[in-house]
Coordinates of C-alpha atoms in Angstrom, one line a residue:
M1 CA -0.2 0.2 0.5
D2 CA 0.9 3.1 -1.2
P3 CA 3.0 5.4 2.6
V4 CA 1.3 8.8 3.5
I5 CA 2.7 11.9 2.0
I6 CA 3.9 15.3 4.4
V7 CA 4.4 18.0 3.0
G8 CA 6.5 20.1 5.8
A9 CA 9.1 19.3 7.6
G10 CA 8.5 21.1 11.0
P11 CA 8.2 19.1 14.5
V12 CA 4.5 19.0 13.3
G13 CA 5.3 16.7 10.2
L14 CA 7.8 16.3 11.6
A15 CA 6.3 14.3 15.2
L16 CA 3.7 13.1 12.5
S17 CA 6.1 10.9 10.4
L18 CA 7.1 8.9 13.1
A19 CA 4.0 8.9 15.0
L20 CA 2.7 6.6 11.8
A21 CA 4.9 4.6 11.7
A22 CA 5.3 4.0 15.8
Q23 CA 1.7 2.2 14.3
G24 CA 3.8 0.0 11.0
V25 CA 2.4 3.1 8.6
P26 CA 5.7 4.4 5.7
S27 CA 5.7 8.4 4.6
V28 CA 7.7 10.5 2.9
V29 CA 7.5 13.8 3.8
L30 CA 8.3 16.6 1.7
D31 CA 10.9 19.5 2.6
E32 CA 11.1 22.3 0.9
G33 CA 13.9 23.1 2.9
A34 CA 17.2 21.5 2.6
G35 CA 17.3 19.6 5.9
K36 CA 19.2 22.3 8.5
E37 CA 18.0 24.6 11.5
E38 CA 19.0 27.7 12.1
A39 CA 19.6 27.9 16.4
R40 CA 17.1 30.5 17.0
P41 CA 17.4 30.4 21.2
A42 CA 15.3 33.1 21.0
R43 CA 12.2 30.7 19.3
S44 CA 11.1 28.7 22.3
V45 CA 8.5 26.6 22.7
V46 CA 6.0 25.7 25.8
L47 CA 5.0 21.7 24.8
R48 CA 2.1 21.4 28.0
A49 CA 3.1 17.6 30.4
D50 CA 1.5 15.5 28.5
M51 CA 2.5 16.7 24.7
A52 CA 5.8 16.6 26.1
A53 CA 5.7 13.2 26.9
M54 CA 4.2 12.1 23.5
V55 CA 7.2 13.8 21.6
E56 CA 9.5 10.9 23.6
R57 CA 7.5 8.6 23.2
L58 CA 8.7 9.3 19.3
G59 CA 12.3 8.6 20.6
C60 CA 13.7 12.5 20.5
T61 CA 16.0 12.5 22.9
T62 CA 16.7 16.0 22.6
L63 CA 13.6 16.8 24.9
R64 CA 15.8 15.8 28.0
D65 CA 19.2 17.2 27.1
E66 CA 18.2 20.9 25.3
G67 CA 14.7 21.3 27.3
V68 CA 13.4 22.3 30.6
R69 CA 11.1 22.3 33.0
W70 CA 10.0 24.9 34.6
I71 CA 10.8 24.1 38.8
G72 CA 8.1 27.1 39.5
W73 CA 5.2 30.0 38.6
R74 CA 5.8 33.6 39.8
G75 CA 3.3 36.5 38.9
M76 CA 4.2 40.4 39.8
R77 CA 2.0 43.3 39.6
R78 CA 3.9 46.8 39.8
R79 CA 6.2 45.7 43.1
Q80 CA 5.4 43.2 44.0
E81 CA 4.4 39.5 44.2
V82 CA 0.8 38.2 43.4
R83 CA 1.1 35.0 43.3
R84 CA 4.0 31.8 43.2
F85 CA 3.4 27.8 43.3
T86 CA 5.4 25.0 42.6
L87 CA 5.2 23.6 39.0
D88 CA 5.2 18.9 39.8
L89 CA 7.5 18.2 37.8
G90 CA 6.0 14.5 36.5
L91 CA 3.2 14.9 34.8
G92 CA 0.7 16.8 36.7
G93 CA -0.5 15.1 39.7
T94 CA -1.2 12.3 38.8
E95 CA 0.1 11.0 42.7
E96 CA -1.3 12.2 45.1
W97 CA -5.0 11.8 44.4
S98 CA -5.2 8.3 46.1
E99 CA -3.6 9.1 48.8
D100 CA -5.2 12.7 50.0
P101 CA -8.2 13.8 47.0
D102 CA -9.6 16.7 48.4
A103 CA -5.7 18.1 48.3
P104 CA -5.7 20.3 45.0
A105 CA -2.6 19.0 42.9
S106 CA -0.3 21.1 42.0
P107 CA -0.4 21.9 37.8
A108 CA 2.5 20.3 35.5
S109 CA 5.7 21.9 34.5
P110 CA 5.7 22.5 31.0
L111 CA 8.7 22.0 28.9
H112 CA 10.8 25.1 27.3
I113 CA 12.8 24.1 24.4
P114 CA 14.1 26.4 21.2
Q115 CA 12.8 24.7 18.2
H116 CA 15.6 24.6 16.7
A117 CA 16.4 21.7 19.1
L118 CA 13.1 19.9 18.9
A119 CA 12.9 19.4 15.5
R120 CA 16.8 17.9 15.3
G121 CA 15.5 15.7 18.0
L122 CA 12.7 14.9 15.9
R123 CA 15.2 14.3 12.3
D124 CA 17.7 12.3 14.7
A125 CA 14.5 9.8 15.8
I126 CA 13.5 9.4 12.0
S127 CA 17.3 9.0 11.0
R128 CA 16.6 5.8 13.0
Q129 CA 13.1 4.5 11.5
K130 CA 12.9 2.7 8.3
L131 CA 9.7 3.9 7.3
I132 CA 10.2 6.6 6.6
R133 CA 12.0 9.4 3.6
L134 CA 12.9 11.8 4.7
V135 CA 13.4 14.4 0.6
T136 CA 14.7 17.8 1.2
E137 CA 14.3 20.9 -1.1
S138 CA 10.8 19.7 -2.8
R139 CA 8.4 22.2 -2.8
L140 CA 4.8 21.1 -3.7
D141 CA 2.3 22.6 -6.8
T142 CA 0.0 20.4 -8.0
I143 CA -2.9 17.7 -5.6
E144 CA -5.0 15.0 -7.1
Q145 CA -6.9 12.6 -5.8
D146 CA -9.0 10.3 -7.0
R147 CA -11.2 6.8 -5.3
D148 CA -8.0 5.1 -4.3
G149 CA -5.0 7.1 -3.6
I150 CA -3.5 10.5 -4.5
V151 CA -1.3 12.0 -6.6
A152 CA 1.5 14.8 -5.6
H153 CA 4.1 17.1 -8.0
T154 CA 7.4 18.5 -6.6
R155 CA 9.6 20.4 -8.1
G156 CA 13.4 20.7 -7.6
P157 CA 16.1 19.1 -8.5
A158 CA 14.2 16.3 -8.6
G159 CA 11.4 17.1 -9.1
T160 CA 9.3 14.7 -9.6
W161 CA 5.7 11.8 -8.4
W162 CA 5.0 10.8 -5.9
R163 CA 1.8 8.4 -5.1
G164 CA 0.1 8.0 -1.9
S165 CA -2.7 7.0 0.3
H166 CA -3.5 10.5 2.2
L167 CA -1.8 13.3 2.4
V168 CA -1.8 16.1 5.4
G169 CA -0.4 19.6 5.0
C170 CA 2.1 20.4 7.6
D171 CA 3.0 23.1 5.9
G172 CA 2.2 26.6 7.4
A173 CA 0.1 29.8 8.4
R174 CA 1.5 30.0 4.2
S175 CA -0.2 26.3 3.7
T176 CA 0.4 24.8 0.0
V177 CA -1.4 23.1 0.0
R178 CA -4.5 24.5 1.8
K179 CA -4.2 27.2 -1.3
L180 CA -4.1 24.3 -3.6
L181 CA -7.2 23.0 -1.6
G182 CA -8.6 26.4 -1.4
I183 CA -9.8 26.4 2.2
R184 CA -11.1 29.8 3.0
F185 CA -8.3 30.8 6.6
P186 CA -9.8 34.0 8.1
G187 CA -8.1 35.1 11.7
R188 CA -7.5 38.2 12.9
T189 CA -3.9 39.2 12.1
A190 CA -1.4 40.8 15.0
V191 CA -3.2 40.4 17.4
E192 CA -0.4 40.7 19.7
R193 CA 2.9 41.8 19.4
H194 CA 6.4 41.5 21.7
A195 CA 10.5 41.3 21.5
V196 CA 11.7 38.8 22.1
A197 CA 15.5 38.0 24.5
A198 CA 17.7 34.8 24.0
L199 CA 20.4 36.2 27.4
R200 CA 21.9 34.6 29.8
T201 CA 22.4 35.2 32.9
E202 CA 21.8 35.4 36.8
L203 CA 17.9 36.2 37.8
P204 CA 16.6 36.4 41.2
W205 CA 14.1 33.2 40.3
P206 CA 16.2 29.6 39.3
G207 CA 14.6 27.4 37.1
E208 CA 11.7 29.3 38.3
A209 CA 9.4 31.5 35.6
L210 CA 7.9 35.0 35.6
L211 CA 4.6 36.4 34.0
H212 CA 5.4 40.4 35.4
R213 CA 2.1 43.7 34.9
Q214 CA 2.7 46.5 35.2
P215 CA 6.2 47.2 36.1
P216 CA 7.3 50.6 38.1
W217 CA 9.6 51.3 36.1
R218 CA 9.4 54.3 32.9
G219 CA 9.0 52.7 29.5
A220 CA 8.3 49.2 31.3
A221 CA 6.0 47.0 28.7
E222 CA 2.6 46.4 29.6
E223 CA 3.5 42.2 30.4
I224 CA 6.9 41.2 31.1
T225 CA 7.3 37.4 30.6
A226 CA 11.1 35.2 31.7
R227 CA 11.4 31.4 30.8
P228 CA 14.1 29.9 32.1
L229 CA 16.6 27.6 29.3
P230 CA 18.9 24.9 29.8
D231 CA 22.8 26.6 30.5
G232 CA 21.5 29.8 32.6
V233 CA 19.8 31.6 29.6
W234 CA 16.5 32.9 29.2
R235 CA 13.7 33.8 27.5
I236 CA 11.9 37.4 28.5
D237 CA 9.1 38.5 25.9
W238 CA 7.4 42.2 26.1
L239 CA 4.4 42.4 25.5
L240 CA 4.5 45.4 22.4
P241 CA 2.0 48.2 21.2
P242 CA -0.9 46.8 19.0
R243 CA 0.6 49.7 16.0
G244 CA 4.0 50.9 17.8
D245 CA 7.3 51.5 16.5
L246 CA 9.8 49.3 15.2
V247 CA 12.2 47.5 17.9
T248 CA 15.5 48.5 17.1
P249 CA 18.9 47.1 18.8
D250 CA 19.5 50.1 20.8
A251 CA 15.8 50.2 21.8
L252 CA 15.6 46.8 22.9
V253 CA 18.9 46.3 24.7
A254 CA 18.0 49.3 27.0
R255 CA 13.9 47.7 26.8
I256 CA 17.0 44.3 28.9
R257 CA 19.2 46.5 30.8
E258 CA 16.2 48.4 32.6
T259 CA 14.0 44.9 32.9
L260 CA 17.4 43.2 34.4
A261 CA 18.0 46.3 36.9
G262 CA 14.5 46.5 37.9
W263 CA 14.8 42.7 39.3
C264 CA 17.6 43.9 40.6
E265 CA 17.4 45.7 42.7
G266 CA 18.2 48.4 40.4
V267 CA 21.8 46.7 39.6
T268 CA 22.2 45.1 36.4
P269 CA 24.0 41.9 36.5
P270 CA 26.2 40.9 33.9
Y271 CA 24.4 39.8 31.1
E272 CA 25.0 38.4 27.6
L273 CA 22.8 38.9 24.8
I274 CA 22.1 35.4 22.4
D275 CA 20.1 36.0 19.8
T276 CA 16.4 38.2 19.4
G277 CA 13.5 38.5 17.6
V278 CA 9.9 40.1 17.5
H279 CA 7.1 37.3 17.3
T280 CA 3.8 38.9 16.0
V281 CA 0.2 35.9 17.3
H282 CA -2.2 35.7 14.6
H283 CA -5.6 34.3 14.8
R284 CA -6.7 32.2 12.3
L285 CA -8.4 29.2 11.5
A286 CA -8.9 26.6 8.4
R287 CA -12.5 26.2 6.8
R288 CA -12.1 23.3 6.9
W289 CA -9.5 20.1 7.5
R290 CA -10.2 17.9 5.9
V291 CA -10.4 17.6 1.7
D292 CA -11.0 13.7 1.0
R293 CA -8.0 12.1 1.6
V294 CA -6.0 15.2 2.3
L295 CA -5.9 17.3 6.1
L296 CA -4.6 20.0 7.6
A297 CA -2.7 20.6 10.9
G298 CA -0.6 22.1 13.0
D299 CA -0.2 25.9 11.6
A300 CA -1.5 24.8 8.1
A301 CA -5.1 24.6 10.3
H302 CA -5.0 27.6 13.1
L303 CA -3.2 30.1 14.1
L304 CA -2.9 30.9 18.0
G305 CA -0.1 32.3 20.6
A306 CA -1.8 35.5 22.8
V307 CA -2.6 35.4 26.1
G308 CA -0.7 32.4 27.0
T309 CA -2.4 29.7 24.4
Q310 CA 1.5 28.2 22.1
G311 CA 0.3 26.9 18.9
L312 CA 3.4 24.1 18.2
D313 CA 1.6 22.8 21.7
E314 CA -2.3 22.3 20.2
G315 CA -0.1 21.3 16.6
L316 CA 0.9 18.2 18.2
R317 CA -1.8 17.7 19.5
D318 CA -3.4 17.6 15.7
V319 CA -0.8 14.6 15.9
D320 CA -1.5 12.8 18.2
N321 CA -5.1 13.0 17.3
L322 CA -5.0 12.3 13.9
A323 CA -2.2 10.2 13.7
W324 CA -3.9 6.3 15.1
K325 CA -7.1 7.8 13.3
L326 CA -5.1 6.9 10.2
A327 CA -2.8 4.7 10.5
H328 CA -6.3 2.4 11.6
A329 CA -7.3 3.7 7.9
W330 CA -4.3 2.9 6.7
H331 CA -3.9 -1.2 8.4
H332 CA -7.9 -1.7 8.0
G333 CA -9.8 0.6 5.4
G334 CA -11.1 2.6 8.3
S335 CA -15.2 4.3 8.0
E336 CA -15.4 8.1 6.5
R337 CA -17.0 8.8 10.1
L338 CA -13.4 7.8 11.7
L339 CA -11.1 11.0 10.0
D340 CA -13.9 12.8 9.7
S341 CA -13.9 12.7 13.5
Y342 CA -10.0 14.4 13.2
Q343 CA -11.8 18.3 11.7
S344 CA -15.0 18.1 14.6
E345 CA -13.0 16.7 17.6
R346 CA -9.4 19.2 16.9
R347 CA -11.3 22.0 14.6
T348 CA -14.5 22.3 17.5
A349 CA -11.4 22.3 20.3
V350 CA -9.0 25.0 18.2
A351 CA -12.1 27.2 17.7
T352 CA -12.3 26.9 21.8
R353 CA -9.7 28.2 22.6
L354 CA -8.8 30.7 20.1
R355 CA -12.4 31.9 21.8
A356 CA -11.9 32.5 24.7
A357 CA -8.2 33.5 23.2
D358 CA -10.2 37.2 21.8
Q359 CA -12.7 37.2 25.2
S360 CA -9.6 38.0 27.3
L361 CA -7.9 40.2 25.2
P362 CA -10.1 43.2 25.7
V363 CA -10.4 42.2 29.1
L364 CA -6.8 41.7 29.9
R365 CA -5.3 43.8 27.4
G366 CA -8.3 47.0 27.3
G367 CA -6.7 49.5 30.2
G368 CA -8.8 50.6 32.2
G369 CA -12.7 50.8 33.1
L370 CA -15.1 50.0 35.4
R371 CA -13.9 46.1 35.6
T372 CA -10.7 47.2 36.5
Y373 CA -11.4 48.8 39.8
L374 CA -14.2 45.9 40.8
P375 CA -13.2 44.0 43.6
G376 CA -10.4 40.5 43.6
A377 CA -10.6 42.1 39.0
T378 CA -7.0 42.2 38.6
R379 CA -6.4 38.7 41.2
G380 CA -8.5 37.5 38.4
H381 CA -6.7 39.0 34.7
D382 CA -3.6 37.2 36.7
A383 CA -4.9 33.8 37.7
L384 CA -6.6 34.1 34.0
L385 CA -3.4 34.7 32.0
T386 CA -1.0 32.0 34.2
D387 CA -4.0 29.5 33.8
G388 CA -2.8 30.2 29.8
H389 CA 0.4 30.1 30.4
V390 CA 1.0 26.3 32.7
G391 CA -2.2 24.8 31.3
R392 CA -4.7 26.0 33.0
G393 CA -8.1 27.1 32.5
P394 CA -10.3 27.7 28.9
L395 CA -6.8 29.2 28.3
G396 CA -4.9 26.1 28.6
A397 CA -5.7 22.8 29.7
P398 CA -6.0 19.8 27.2
P399 CA -9.2 19.5 25.1
A400 CA -11.8 16.8 25.8
Y401 CA -14.0 15.8 22.9
P402 CA -17.5 15.2 24.6
H403 CA -19.0 15.7 21.2
S404 CA -16.8 13.9 19.3
P405 CA -18.8 11.6 16.4
L406 CA -17.1 8.5 17.5
A407 CA -18.5 9.2 21.5
S408 CA -20.8 5.8 22.7
P409 CA -24.6 5.7 23.7
Y410 CA -24.8 5.9 26.9
T411 CA -26.0 2.5 28.5
E412 CA -26.7 1.5 31.4
G413 CA -24.4 -0.6 32.5
Q414 CA -21.9 2.7 32.7
T415 CA -20.5 4.9 35.2
P416 CA -18.5 7.2 36.2
V417 CA -16.0 7.6 37.2
G418 CA -12.9 10.6 37.6
T419 CA -13.2 11.3 34.1
P420 CA -14.9 12.6 31.6
A421 CA -16.0 10.8 28.7
G422 CA -13.8 11.9 25.6
A423 CA -10.7 14.0 28.2
P424 CA -7.6 12.3 28.7
V425 CA -8.1 10.0 31.1
E426 CA -5.5 10.2 34.1
D427 CA -1.7 8.9 34.1
V428 CA -2.3 5.5 36.7
R429 CA 0.3 3.6 37.4
V430 CA -0.8 -0.1 35.7
T431 CA 0.3 -3.4 35.2
A432 CA 0.7 -5.0 31.6
P433 CA 1.1 -7.4 30.5
D434 CA 3.8 -8.2 30.3
G435 CA 4.0 -8.1 33.9
T436 CA 5.6 -5.1 34.3
T437 CA 4.4 -1.7 36.1
V438 CA 4.5 1.0 33.6
R439 CA 2.3 4.7 33.8
L440 CA -0.5 4.2 31.3
R441 CA 0.6 7.3 29.3
D442 CA 3.7 5.2 28.6
R443 CA 0.9 2.8 27.0
L444 CA -0.5 5.1 24.4
G445 CA 0.2 5.3 20.2
Q446 CA 0.3 2.3 19.1
G447 CA -2.6 2.1 17.4
R448 CA -4.6 0.3 19.6
L449 CA -7.4 1.0 22.6
L450 CA -7.1 0.3 26.7
V451 CA -9.0 -1.2 28.2
L452 CA -8.6 -1.2 32.0
L453 CA -9.4 -2.6 35.0
V454 CA -10.1 -1.7 38.6
A455 CA -8.9 -4.2 40.2
P456 CA -7.4 -3.3 44.3
G457 CA -5.5 -5.1 46.1
T458 CA -3.5 -7.5 42.6
G459 CA -0.6 -5.4 42.9
V460 CA -0.1 -7.8 45.7
W461 CA -0.6 -10.9 44.2
D462 CA 1.3 -12.6 41.8
R463 CA 0.0 -11.7 38.3
R464 CA -0.1 -15.4 37.1
H465 CA -2.7 -15.9 40.6
W466 CA -5.5 -13.3 39.4
R467 CA -4.9 -13.6 36.0
S468 CA -6.2 -16.5 36.0
A469 CA -9.6 -15.5 38.5
G470 CA -12.4 -13.6 39.3
V471 CA -13.3 -11.0 35.7
M472 CA -9.8 -11.2 34.1
P473 CA -11.4 -14.1 32.3
R474 CA -13.9 -13.1 31.0
L475 CA -12.5 -10.0 30.6
E476 CA -9.6 -11.4 28.4
E477 CA -13.0 -12.8 26.4
A478 CA -14.5 -10.1 25.6
V479 CA -11.9 -8.3 24.7
E480 CA -10.2 -10.3 22.0
A481 CA -13.8 -10.5 19.9
L482 CA -13.7 -6.2 19.7
P483 CA -13.7 -5.4 16.1
A484 CA -10.6 -3.3 17.4
K485 CA -6.9 -4.4 18.2
A486 CA -6.8 -3.9 22.0
E487 CA -4.5 -4.4 25.5
V488 CA -5.3 -5.1 29.0
L489 CA -4.2 -3.4 31.3
V490 CA -4.7 -3.8 35.5
T491 CA -4.5 -0.5 37.7
E492 CA -4.5 -1.0 41.6
A493 CA -7.7 2.5 41.3
Y494 CA -8.2 5.0 39.3
P495 CA -9.3 8.3 40.7
G496 CA -13.2 7.7 41.0
A497 CA -13.3 4.3 40.9
P498 CA -14.8 1.9 41.9
A499 CA -13.9 -2.0 42.2
H500 CA -13.4 -3.6 39.3
A501 CA -14.8 -0.8 36.5
V502 CA -13.5 -1.3 33.2
L503 CA -12.2 1.9 31.4
L504 CA -12.3 2.2 26.6
V505 CA -9.4 4.5 26.5
R506 CA -8.6 5.5 22.7
P507 CA -5.1 4.9 21.8
D508 CA -4.2 9.0 22.0
G509 CA -5.8 9.2 26.1
H510 CA -8.4 10.6 26.4
L511 CA -11.6 7.9 27.8
V512 CA -14.2 6.3 25.2
A513 CA -16.5 5.3 28.6
A514 CA -16.6 3.1 31.6
F515 CA -18.3 0.3 33.1
S516 CA -19.4 -1.2 35.5
G517 CA -17.8 -4.5 35.9
V518 CA -16.9 -6.5 32.6
R519 CA -20.0 -6.0 30.0
P520 CA -18.5 -7.8 27.2
E521 CA -21.7 -6.4 24.5
E522 CA -21.4 -2.5 26.0
L523 CA -17.2 -2.6 25.6
Y524 CA -17.7 -4.0 22.3
A525 CA -20.5 -1.2 20.5
A526 CA -17.8 1.7 22.3
A527 CA -14.9 0.3 20.8
D528 CA -16.9 0.1 17.5
A529 CA -18.2 3.4 17.9
A530 CA -15.1 5.1 18.8
R531 CA -13.3 3.1 16.1
G532 CA -16.2 5.8 13.8
G533 CA -17.3 1.9 12.7
P534 CA -16.8 -1.1 9.7
A535 CA -14.6 0.8 6.9
T536 CA -18.3 -0.6 4.6
E537 CA -21.5 -2.5 4.8
E538 CA -20.3 -5.5 4.1
A539 CA -18.2 -5.8 6.6
A540 CA -20.6 -4.4 8.9
A541 CA -22.3 -7.5 7.8
E542 CA -18.8 -9.7 8.5
E543 CA -18.3 -8.5 11.8
A544 CA -22.1 -8.4 13.3
P545 CA -22.4 -11.0 16.1
S546 CA -25.1 -13.5 15.9
E547 CA -28.0 -13.1 18.4
G548 CA -26.0 -14.2 22.2
A549 CA -23.1 -14.0 21.0
V550 CA -20.4 -11.5 21.5
E551 CA -17.1 -12.9 19.2
V552 CA -16.4 -11.7 16.2
S553 CA -14.2 -11.9 13.3
V554 CA -11.2 -9.5 12.5
S555 CA -9.6 -8.5 10.0
S556 CA -5.6 -9.5 9.7
D557 CA -3.5 -6.1 9.9
R558 CA -1.2 -5.5 6.4
T559 CA 1.5 -3.5 8.0
A560 CA 3.7 -1.5 6.3
D561 CA 6.4 -5.3 5.9
T562 CA 4.9 -6.4 3.1
H563 CA 6.0 -3.9 0.8

């Protein structure tokens, strides 16, 4: 079978190729450039903990070597510290709930890394993959589709035609793929502007990120953000007026000196200026993300980044959502509903994020009015901005897909747990089929459903005993009969879940449904909904279980090794 064609070799396109390879799907990545990343420390990205974990699963080693997790968050307004808290260097308070359910978990520490280091780590991972072909100096100029696949033409030193099963445009804000499809990209230009500098210095709060609003010194920006990088480097952002003058080198150096002096008791500490730039934030959302066999992801589909929202983080969420669906379609001929759900879920989630940011901007940047003087108003503004930066609230929390086309219909056998249907599951410790104890997130991204049994006490018994006792044999029989590949995992406890609850989890970590006990027919129906139903009516007839039975036939995989 033909590979998936990925247009664009930025972090999103590279990550998608690796995510597909992890599920046995070959791809061709068309890189318009020469395959080298320009080192720009001032162009860094912030990844939420779950997306950083996903990128590490793909084999990117630079996150550990060249990225840093903040140990805390500090908020200041004028001369006062208004907020400070410690960040969880794990994955977000997933251990504390069982010991003290009433104690609020610390926010998960984001990961901060220069974008060129992230891209280099992804390219290094690709160099170890046999299923990925990376083609440099290849500029797309033509797309043609038919019922069996897609053809793309590139020009360059080795201009040629490429045949693929699907094509994904990860080619950035000026996407050629989007333009060839005639898809509109409405939105707002220059929502925010920031002067940016990467410099090596010592600040009073090593390892902590800072948001300073309304600094007291003359000529200061309305808002300054300082975020640490490895080796004593900091990225500092100054919010600029919407239509201000150009930022000259002299003006930027003056900002740096005034800011450092303001934070260091009036004395500018020694510093080494490494890189500078101006970052302009646009808010745009493509009208469509799928046209038959062509899909959009990352900046080709959406632009955001104001008030703490993170554009690349959202692009990687596109990858997490799309990869397992494309892999299922490539191996099994997935239904139209499955691929349509990518646009339905992700476009809705990004639109919600954009709406929250656009609604917040007049309040946060309005510059006065009655709201400024209401009791608690400024504290609320500080909290809203902080949530956007640390991955909480409407500006930053991981998305849920409660109204997905893949949602399981409610049945009497379902039971509520601490995670709503469609939301990301908690990263609890689980026992894998080989008997090892791992984190639940370690089992994601492999193209199969996860069936999680909550079985208190199993941790103190040898796996040989409990695997053949209680509900396990019946559960494993039900899972073998599911219409999609699935893996059985066992956990001692899950937030809000009763003993012997069974949770069905998608390959991207979102909860499909939770059941009170082993219910084969309901589990089958939920798994069928999660894969979008059978690919064809003929397949539906073949897979339909006979009355009273739970076993079904499962089509064999067509793996990349046969091509």
